[in-house]
Amino acid sequence: MSKAYVAVDIGASSGRLMLGTLENKKLKLQEMHRFKNGFTKENGHDRWSIDSILDEIFKGLEKIKAAGYDDVTLGIDTCAVDYVLVGMDGEKIQNPISYRDSRTKNAMQELTSDLPKDYIYKKTGIQFLNFNTLYQLYEESKPDLEKTDKIMMIPDYIGYVLTGNAVTEVTNASTTQMLNLREGLFDKNLLKKVNVSQDQFPRLVESGTILGNIRHKWHKKYDLPETEVVTVATHDTASAVLGTPGEGEHWAFLSSGTWSLLGTELNVPENGQLAFKGNYTNEWGAYGTYRFLKNIMGLWMIQCVKKELDDKYSFAELADLAGQVKPFQQFINVNDDRFTNPDNMIKEIQTYCRESQQKVPETPGEIAMAIYSNLALYYANEIEDLNNILGYKLSTLNIVGGGSNVKLLNQLTSTLSNIDVYAGPSEATAIGNLIVQMITKNDVNNIGEGRKLIRDSFGVKKFVPETHKYADVLHRYQEFLENNERTTVQ
Ligand SMILES: Nc1ncnc2c1ncn2[C@@H]1O[C@H](COP(=O)(O)OP(=O)(O)O)[C@@H](O)[C@H]1O
Ligand SMILES: C[C@H](O)[C@H](O)[C@@H](O)C(=O)COP(=O)(O)O
Ligand SMILES: [Mg+2]
């Protein structure tokens, strides 16, 4: 039986364990376990249930063992910015708070009142999201920080629980907005600003570092395969970018899941004035690259709508209903902070349209189309911005993640952005996670070979611009955004 690799991909809406094996020069992917993920209110904050996530990971590994895989390599990727405080006894102090929690709503404004944004951006090159780790630590409970021995980013914490070894992997560390681009270390002034010392973070490591084997104590509790843990590109978006086939010369990616992360892979950071004004980020990638991207609200909006409709419609059915509705009946700035974590997304969208004297979407199809068509418009607007900042035209857009299944959204994006879209693979994050493991274990030579393996193993669907359609819509949307400047998530 060929070597088995396991990607643990903890997305914001679902976690999954994906088994990867190399068969006839192709990467075979099997979903072995999937579970719902999300945050719940606990001790006054929106928190991730990290112990349930760990239990699901062990359950998934038991399924893999039961399927006949006795000896696997495993990598973990999760969302960015969030962390676990680990006390002097080596145990978590409490469940990690989600970045969508309201505790940081004023933190960025307060912290940057005497530490200017351009100073922070010059040092870190990271976009201003009001929930970056820097602002979470600024708001963190001082007594809890006092009791903290180590601050571990979520995927690093999971690796620590599994193996007993603690590290801070750099792709995720960069999302803290505390990693100094030039020095490659946490910035002393930014640490001081939030009363955290350098040694409260475990040592920084690159993706592809071997972390260790799953501890004996877990083998006593669960029927697990022998498992060696590799620290992959632990920020899920970093893994998604690695799992992008990379069609075209100046290819762009859109990691389309709970979030839409739109950008391109650079070999040197771009943290100049245009990037600063456009609030673009230089999150660290694997193998010395930078993920020059922007966070866009993403399918989080559809996820909320689906839940508010009591899951009466599947995502596919919502997309079908949207396809029966004319697009662009209202303009919405999807990055308005009001959509980050509203009590009710449907009501928030309807109120937004009422306030801006626009047609109010009522039916599930109208609401879904309002979301999809405005996401597509926002993508198109940002691609124009990206071309301007980079000084060259992005030639193709690779859409990966669950959103790559939405044909309507892929087509609208291609037409509005006037760019060829390659859609898939939907599990690019898990695939990127696996590729780093395979490179680390010398089954794949490098990321170029890895991306060829992805192209050879997974079909992508091509969408080309329908140039005769929606000629002036993007221009009217850009005017709308300018005339309706509001607080955006960034
Ligand atoms: N068949 C489908 N039709 C329409 N939307 C889909 C389909 N499959 C997945 N999606 C969209 O993809 C999203 C999940 O993408 P995924 O990358 O798995 O998210 P995450 O990693 O953040 O959990 C869903 O919220 C849904 O909007
Ligand atoms: C806050 C970060 O930008 C966020 O973690 C984002 O990178 C992310 O989680 C994307 O992953 P999804 O697959 O959940 O959209
Ligand atoms: Mg994901």
XYZ file of C-alpha atoms and ligand atoms in Angstrom:
533
model
C 0.000 0.000 0.000
C 1.473 3.398 -1.028
C 2.438 5.945 1.642
C -0.653 7.623 3.057
C -0.852 11.308 3.850
C -3.621 12.942 5.874
C -4.643 16.595 5.559
C -6.539 17.980 8.526
C -8.230 21.081 7.078
C -10.232 23.022 9.652
C -12.198 25.533 7.611
C -14.474 28.058 9.268
C -17.593 26.149 8.210
C -16.370 22.568 8.226
C -13.420 20.465 9.214
C -12.262 17.476 7.188
C -9.634 14.755 7.155
C -8.605 14.052 3.562
C -6.439 11.042 2.704
C -3.908 11.525 -0.080
C -2.018 8.733 -1.869
C 0.112 8.758 -5.007
C -1.172 6.253 -7.541
C 0.081 6.046 -11.174
C 1.639 9.505 -10.929
C -1.646 11.007 -9.791
C -2.770 12.310 -6.399
C -5.777 10.335 -5.191
C -7.909 12.206 -2.665
C -10.424 10.533 -0.361
C -12.608 12.324 2.170
C -12.333 10.155 5.286
C -14.139 12.359 7.826
C -16.007 15.686 7.771
C -17.605 17.630 10.619
C -19.373 20.959 11.066
C -17.241 23.741 12.465
C -18.277 27.065 13.894
C -18.113 29.201 16.998
C -20.503 29.329 19.946
C -21.054 31.830 22.748
C -19.078 30.795 25.881
C -18.129 33.007 28.863
C -19.348 36.073 26.978
C -17.392 35.530 23.745
C -17.713 33.671 20.436
C -15.315 30.759 20.849
C -14.086 27.728 18.882
C -14.722 24.401 20.662
C -11.131 23.260 20.317
C -11.604 20.034 22.312
C -14.460 18.957 19.985
C -12.233 19.700 16.987
C -9.492 17.531 18.511
C -11.964 14.726 19.217
C -13.147 14.864 15.590
C -9.522 14.635 14.405
C -8.978 11.507 16.495
C -12.265 10.021 15.221
C -11.134 10.690 11.668
C -7.788 8.990 12.330
C -9.592 5.956 13.765
C -11.565 5.719 10.486
C -8.284 5.899 8.556
C -6.786 3.112 10.680
C -9.949 1.043 10.219
C -9.576 1.515 6.441
C -6.245 -0.282 6.652
C -3.774 2.610 6.879
C -1.475 1.815 9.823
C 1.239 4.367 9.198
C 0.473 7.919 8.028
C 1.925 11.415 7.861
C -0.393 14.244 8.908
C -0.576 18.029 8.465
C -2.925 20.543 10.108
C -4.263 23.810 8.684
C -6.888 26.111 10.152
C -8.072 29.696 10.070
C -5.654 32.502 10.783
C -5.212 35.052 13.572
C -6.834 33.105 16.400
C -4.803 31.594 19.230
C -4.917 29.513 22.401
C -3.456 30.749 25.689
C -1.515 27.895 27.333
C -0.850 28.178 31.060
C 2.232 27.265 33.105
C 0.801 23.751 33.481
C 0.855 23.244 29.715
C -2.935 23.218 29.514
C -5.169 25.693 27.644
C -6.535 28.446 29.901
C -9.824 28.561 27.974
C -11.324 27.948 24.542
C -9.925 30.288 21.879
C -12.004 33.330 20.965
C -13.081 33.562 17.317
C -11.947 36.466 15.196
C -15.616 37.286 14.587
C -16.142 38.085 18.281
C -17.064 41.726 18.894
C -14.269 42.328 21.445
C -11.964 43.937 18.857
C -14.484 46.316 17.281
C -12.631 49.396 18.588
C -9.176 47.879 19.192
C -7.549 48.743 15.855
C -8.680 52.360 16.099
C -7.369 52.668 19.664
C -4.054 50.896 19.045
C -3.283 52.839 15.855
C -4.084 56.176 17.489
C -0.520 56.302 18.800
C 1.104 53.658 16.570
C 0.319 54.888 13.037
C -0.972 52.449 10.444
C 1.765 53.312 7.943
C 4.393 52.474 10.592
C 2.793 49.055 11.230
C 2.318 48.373 7.513
C 5.909 49.270 6.671
C 7.093 46.775 9.319
C 4.662 43.945 8.624
C 3.080 44.476 5.195
C -0.131 43.013 6.614
C -3.644 44.271 5.822
C -5.655 46.039 8.514
C -8.350 43.633 9.631
C -9.835 44.677 12.949
C -9.549 41.102 14.236
C -5.842 40.542 13.567
C -4.032 38.873 16.474
C -2.360 42.186 17.313
C -5.770 43.691 18.166
C -7.033 40.538 19.849
C -4.023 40.558 22.198
C -4.579 44.290 22.764
C -8.042 43.396 24.069
C -6.982 40.129 25.779
C -7.775 39.645 29.441
C -4.714 40.903 31.358
C -5.087 38.272 34.152
C -5.210 35.530 31.480
C -2.100 36.940 29.765
C -0.367 37.001 33.158
C -1.109 33.270 33.543
C 0.066 32.507 29.991
C 3.237 30.554 29.355
C 2.713 30.152 25.592
C 0.493 31.802 22.977
C -0.150 29.191 20.306
C -1.855 29.809 16.978
C -4.710 27.312 16.599
C -3.074 24.815 14.203
C 0.130 24.946 16.250
C -1.900 24.265 19.401
C -3.517 21.220 17.757
C -0.047 19.965 16.758
C 1.141 20.571 20.336
C -1.717 18.537 21.827
C -1.066 15.696 19.373
C 2.728 15.550 19.725
C 3.708 17.547 22.836
C 5.879 19.807 20.659
C 5.114 23.514 20.265
C 6.148 25.708 17.336
C 4.860 28.857 15.586
C 4.645 28.256 11.853
C 5.397 31.383 9.822
C 2.527 31.499 7.286
C 0.061 31.757 10.157
C 2.387 33.856 12.319
C 2.377 36.492 9.576
C -1.406 36.917 9.913
C -0.897 38.215 13.465
C 0.318 41.541 11.952
C 3.223 41.282 14.386
C 5.841 39.533 12.243
C 8.561 41.914 11.059
C 8.979 41.448 7.289
C 12.652 42.393 7.249
C 13.792 40.647 10.450
C 11.604 37.548 10.115
C 10.833 37.762 13.832
C 7.992 39.110 15.946
C 8.479 42.879 16.065
C 9.683 44.047 19.473
C 7.673 47.289 19.463
C 4.466 45.550 18.471
C 4.972 42.858 21.147
C 5.573 45.599 23.700
C 2.421 47.401 22.605
C 0.340 44.377 23.634
C 2.435 43.433 26.712
C 3.609 40.130 25.265
C 7.188 38.860 25.396
C 8.949 37.108 22.523
C 9.347 33.913 24.562
C 5.570 33.632 24.984
C 5.482 32.456 21.376
C 7.052 29.072 20.599
C 9.969 29.185 18.138
C 9.181 30.214 14.586
C 9.458 27.455 11.945
C 8.965 27.270 8.178
C 6.297 25.086 6.562
C 7.612 21.564 6.036
C 9.108 21.127 9.500
C 8.672 17.676 11.064
C 6.900 18.203 14.418
C 6.925 14.671 15.844
C 4.780 11.565 16.394
C 1.373 11.448 18.030
C 1.909 10.895 21.752
C 1.535 7.442 23.280
C -1.253 8.676 25.571
C -3.510 9.245 22.571
C -2.824 5.736 21.286
C -4.071 4.482 24.671
C -7.334 6.396 24.266
C -8.007 5.993 20.511
C -7.210 3.240 17.985
C -4.877 5.359 15.881
C -2.434 4.656 13.047
C 1.229 5.406 13.663
C 1.215 9.114 12.795
C 4.049 11.527 12.139
C 2.969 15.172 12.187
C 4.497 17.620 9.687
C 4.032 21.358 10.216
C 2.610 22.332 6.823
C 1.514 25.818 5.663
C -0.751 25.934 8.684
C -2.762 29.006 7.662
C -5.496 27.368 5.600
C -5.290 30.060 2.951
C -1.549 29.429 2.574
C -2.344 25.781 1.937
C -5.145 26.762 -0.454
C -2.681 28.825 -2.506
C -0.269 25.874 -2.643
C -3.176 23.690 -3.785
C -3.968 26.102 -6.635
C -3.089 24.603 -10.050
C -1.566 27.899 -11.167
C -2.966 28.045 -14.707
C -1.472 30.890 -16.739
C 1.589 33.116 -16.444
C 0.477 35.927 -14.131
C -2.133 33.786 -12.451
C -4.275 35.073 -9.616
C -6.036 32.961 -7.014
C -9.393 33.290 -5.339
C -9.654 30.975 -2.352
C -13.443 30.880 -2.205
C -14.753 29.396 1.021
C -16.161 31.071 4.103
C -13.840 33.895 3.098
C -12.902 34.995 -0.403
C -9.128 35.573 -0.463
C -8.175 37.224 -3.748
C -4.549 37.732 -4.706
C -1.404 36.407 -6.313
C 1.808 34.726 -5.210
C 4.918 36.964 -5.086
C 8.558 36.201 -4.430
C 9.147 39.565 -2.778
C 6.695 41.494 -0.581
C 4.851 44.494 -2.034
C 4.248 46.886 0.905
C 4.516 50.205 -0.872
C 2.094 53.139 -0.740
C -0.334 51.756 -3.370
C -0.578 48.421 -1.542
C -0.988 50.234 1.783
C -3.768 52.468 0.407
C -5.453 49.410 -1.172
C -5.076 47.554 2.153
C -3.459 44.560 0.513
C -1.585 42.052 2.630
C 1.730 40.207 2.356
C 0.914 37.074 4.293
C 3.870 34.719 4.231
C 3.578 31.712 1.972
C 5.550 28.498 1.914
C 9.011 28.256 0.372
C 9.868 31.934 0.720
C 6.832 33.286 -1.150
C 4.334 35.967 -0.150
C 0.568 35.823 -0.562
C -0.323 39.280 -1.815
C -4.065 39.250 -1.196
C -7.143 40.893 0.191
C -9.859 39.417 2.425
C -13.341 39.690 0.923
C -16.409 38.740 2.979
C -17.003 35.562 0.958
C -19.555 32.786 1.164
C -19.925 33.425 4.882
C -22.880 35.521 3.782
C -24.545 32.576 2.030
C -23.712 30.299 4.983
C -25.587 32.662 7.315
C -28.561 32.868 4.902
C -28.726 29.066 4.619
C -28.770 28.749 8.421
C -31.374 31.528 8.806
C -33.597 29.646 6.328
C -33.313 26.652 8.716
C -31.179 24.760 6.167
C -34.271 24.300 3.993
C -32.083 24.704 0.899
C -28.713 23.156 0.127
C -25.964 25.437 -1.148
C -26.522 23.998 -4.630
C -30.257 24.743 -4.418
C -29.593 28.316 -3.285
C -27.260 28.760 -6.266
C -29.936 27.331 -8.593
C -32.568 29.702 -7.151
C -30.168 32.608 -7.643
C -29.732 31.593 -11.279
C -33.450 32.216 -11.831
C -33.094 35.872 -10.771
C -31.715 38.847 -12.738
C -28.286 39.902 -11.367
C -27.287 43.378 -10.146
C -30.714 44.471 -8.916
C -28.963 46.154 -5.998
C -25.396 47.116 -5.173
C -23.903 45.992 -1.853
C -20.454 46.697 -0.419
C -19.944 43.126 0.766
C -16.923 44.215 2.826
C -18.985 46.547 4.986
C -18.158 45.602 8.579
C -21.890 45.194 9.287
C -21.742 41.830 7.457
C -18.866 40.455 9.590
C -21.109 38.931 12.242
C -24.670 40.358 12.141
C -27.451 38.916 14.294
C -29.348 38.130 11.084
C -27.660 38.337 7.673
C -30.910 38.407 5.661
C -32.222 41.339 7.691
C -28.845 43.101 7.509
C -28.811 42.840 3.703
C -32.422 44.015 3.464
C -31.816 46.952 5.815
C -28.699 47.908 3.845
C -30.734 48.005 0.615
C -33.556 49.962 2.259
C -31.103 52.518 3.686
C -29.521 53.015 0.260
C -32.950 53.289 -1.441
C -32.478 50.143 -3.522
C -34.684 47.186 -4.388
C -34.897 44.965 -1.309
C -34.275 41.263 -2.056
C -37.041 39.166 -0.528
C -37.037 35.572 -1.838
C -34.175 33.101 -1.172
C -33.197 33.365 -4.844
C -33.174 37.175 -4.772
C -31.088 37.189 -1.563
C -28.642 34.609 -2.917
C -28.279 36.465 -6.225
C -27.749 39.755 -4.360
C -24.841 38.083 -2.555
C -23.315 36.296 -5.555
C -23.603 39.227 -7.962
C -22.080 41.678 -5.472
C -19.269 39.275 -4.593
C -18.500 39.023 -8.317
C -18.550 42.832 -8.629
C -16.264 43.210 -5.616
C -13.836 40.648 -7.064
C -13.793 42.516 -10.402
C -13.152 45.828 -8.663
C -10.271 44.326 -6.678
C -8.717 42.663 -9.730
C -8.544 46.109 -11.368
C -6.871 47.400 -8.179
C -4.439 44.470 -8.125
C -3.412 45.073 -11.769
C -2.808 48.721 -10.910
C -0.700 47.973 -7.822
C 1.309 45.193 -9.473
C 1.863 47.143 -12.690
C 0.903 44.198 -14.877
C -2.374 42.526 -15.931
C -3.275 39.294 -14.183
C -3.887 36.821 -16.986
C -6.041 34.142 -15.369
C -7.995 33.641 -12.144
C -7.887 30.264 -10.403
C -10.948 29.914 -8.178
C -10.506 27.146 -5.593
C -12.425 26.028 -2.516
C -16.101 25.223 -2.129
C -17.076 28.385 -3.980
C -15.497 26.984 -7.158
C -18.625 24.804 -7.394
C -20.824 27.870 -7.988
C -20.916 28.070 -11.796
C -23.034 31.227 -11.703
C -20.428 33.010 -9.553
C -17.526 31.734 -11.670
C -19.192 32.993 -14.858
C -20.189 36.403 -13.449
C -16.628 36.827 -12.127
C -15.073 35.956 -15.484
C -17.337 38.349 -17.382
C -17.129 41.298 -14.978
C -13.353 40.897 -14.525
C -12.828 40.182 -18.223
C -10.533 37.295 -17.292
C -10.432 33.546 -17.957
C -11.453 31.674 -14.812
C -10.218 28.168 -13.995
C -12.456 26.690 -11.308
C -11.240 23.960 -8.941
C -10.134 21.950 -7.110
C -12.686 22.613 -4.375
C -10.466 20.920 -1.758
C -7.375 22.927 -2.732
C -6.579 23.664 0.902
C -6.311 20.003 1.806
C -4.375 19.338 -1.397
C -1.864 22.089 -0.605
C -1.538 20.646 2.874
C -0.757 17.209 1.370
C 1.731 18.589 -1.162
C 3.893 20.144 1.570
C 3.921 16.829 3.412
C 4.927 14.984 0.220
C 7.724 17.495 -0.451
C 8.929 17.111 3.148
C 8.950 13.329 2.824
C 10.622 13.499 -0.629
C 7.700 11.999 -2.539
C 7.434 15.255 -4.536
C 10.508 17.342 -5.407
C 9.133 20.903 -5.189
C 6.000 23.048 -5.455
C 6.313 23.353 -9.236
C 6.134 19.579 -9.514
C 3.365 19.631 -6.918
C 1.224 21.999 -8.990
C 1.791 19.854 -12.095
C 0.598 16.855 -10.062
C -2.528 18.855 -9.142
C -3.183 19.782 -12.792
C -2.726 16.129 -13.807
C -4.909 14.805 -10.985
C -7.876 17.181 -10.745
C -10.059 18.547 -13.525
C -10.639 22.297 -13.607
C -13.522 23.982 -15.414
C -12.779 26.995 -17.637
C -15.069 30.027 -17.813
C -14.456 32.775 -20.375
C -15.874 36.329 -20.345
C -19.251 36.843 -22.003
C -18.037 40.222 -23.280
C -21.425 41.319 -24.651
C -22.933 41.299 -21.146
C -23.112 43.822 -18.317
C -20.866 46.371 -20.023
C -21.257 49.297 -17.607
C -22.263 47.483 -14.417
C -18.784 47.426 -12.886
C -18.329 51.145 -13.473
C -21.700 51.896 -11.831
C -20.733 49.635 -8.900
C -17.439 51.465 -8.424
C -19.324 54.779 -8.333
C -21.702 53.277 -5.770
C -18.765 52.184 -3.566
C -17.241 55.659 -3.754
C -20.538 57.361 -2.903
C -21.320 54.920 -0.090
C -17.984 54.882 1.732
C -18.689 53.125 5.045
C -16.657 51.283 7.635
C -15.377 48.220 5.885
C -13.922 45.172 7.564
C -10.621 46.534 6.432
N -22.281 22.454 -4.756
C -22.228 23.682 -4.258
N -23.048 24.642 -4.743
C -22.993 25.918 -4.244
N -22.139 26.307 -3.279
C -21.283 25.380 -2.792
C -21.277 24.031 -3.245
N -20.313 23.358 -2.551
C -19.755 24.257 -1.705
N -20.341 25.460 -1.849
C -19.977 26.716 -1.174
O -18.683 26.530 -0.591
C -18.676 26.944 0.763
C -17.734 26.094 1.585
O -16.471 26.211 0.993
P -15.220 25.593 1.767
O -14.021 25.924 0.964
O -15.473 24.190 2.131
O -15.285 26.471 3.093
P -14.429 26.435 4.452
O -13.108 25.833 4.115
O -14.352 27.871 4.822
O -15.216 25.656 5.437
C -20.092 26.773 1.237
O -20.356 27.738 2.237
C -20.929 27.042 -0.030
O -21.269 28.408 -0.096
C -9.123 35.672 9.185
C -8.465 34.957 8.055
O -8.340 35.775 6.969
C -9.209 33.720 7.768
O -8.607 32.760 8.597
C -9.150 33.210 6.351
O -7.810 33.182 5.878
C -9.731 31.851 6.305
O -9.981 31.218 7.300
C -10.023 31.275 4.997
O -10.404 29.948 5.166
P -11.866 29.426 4.851
O -11.587 28.160 4.101
O -12.497 29.194 6.180
O -12.573 30.454 4.038
Mg -11.289 26.428 3.755
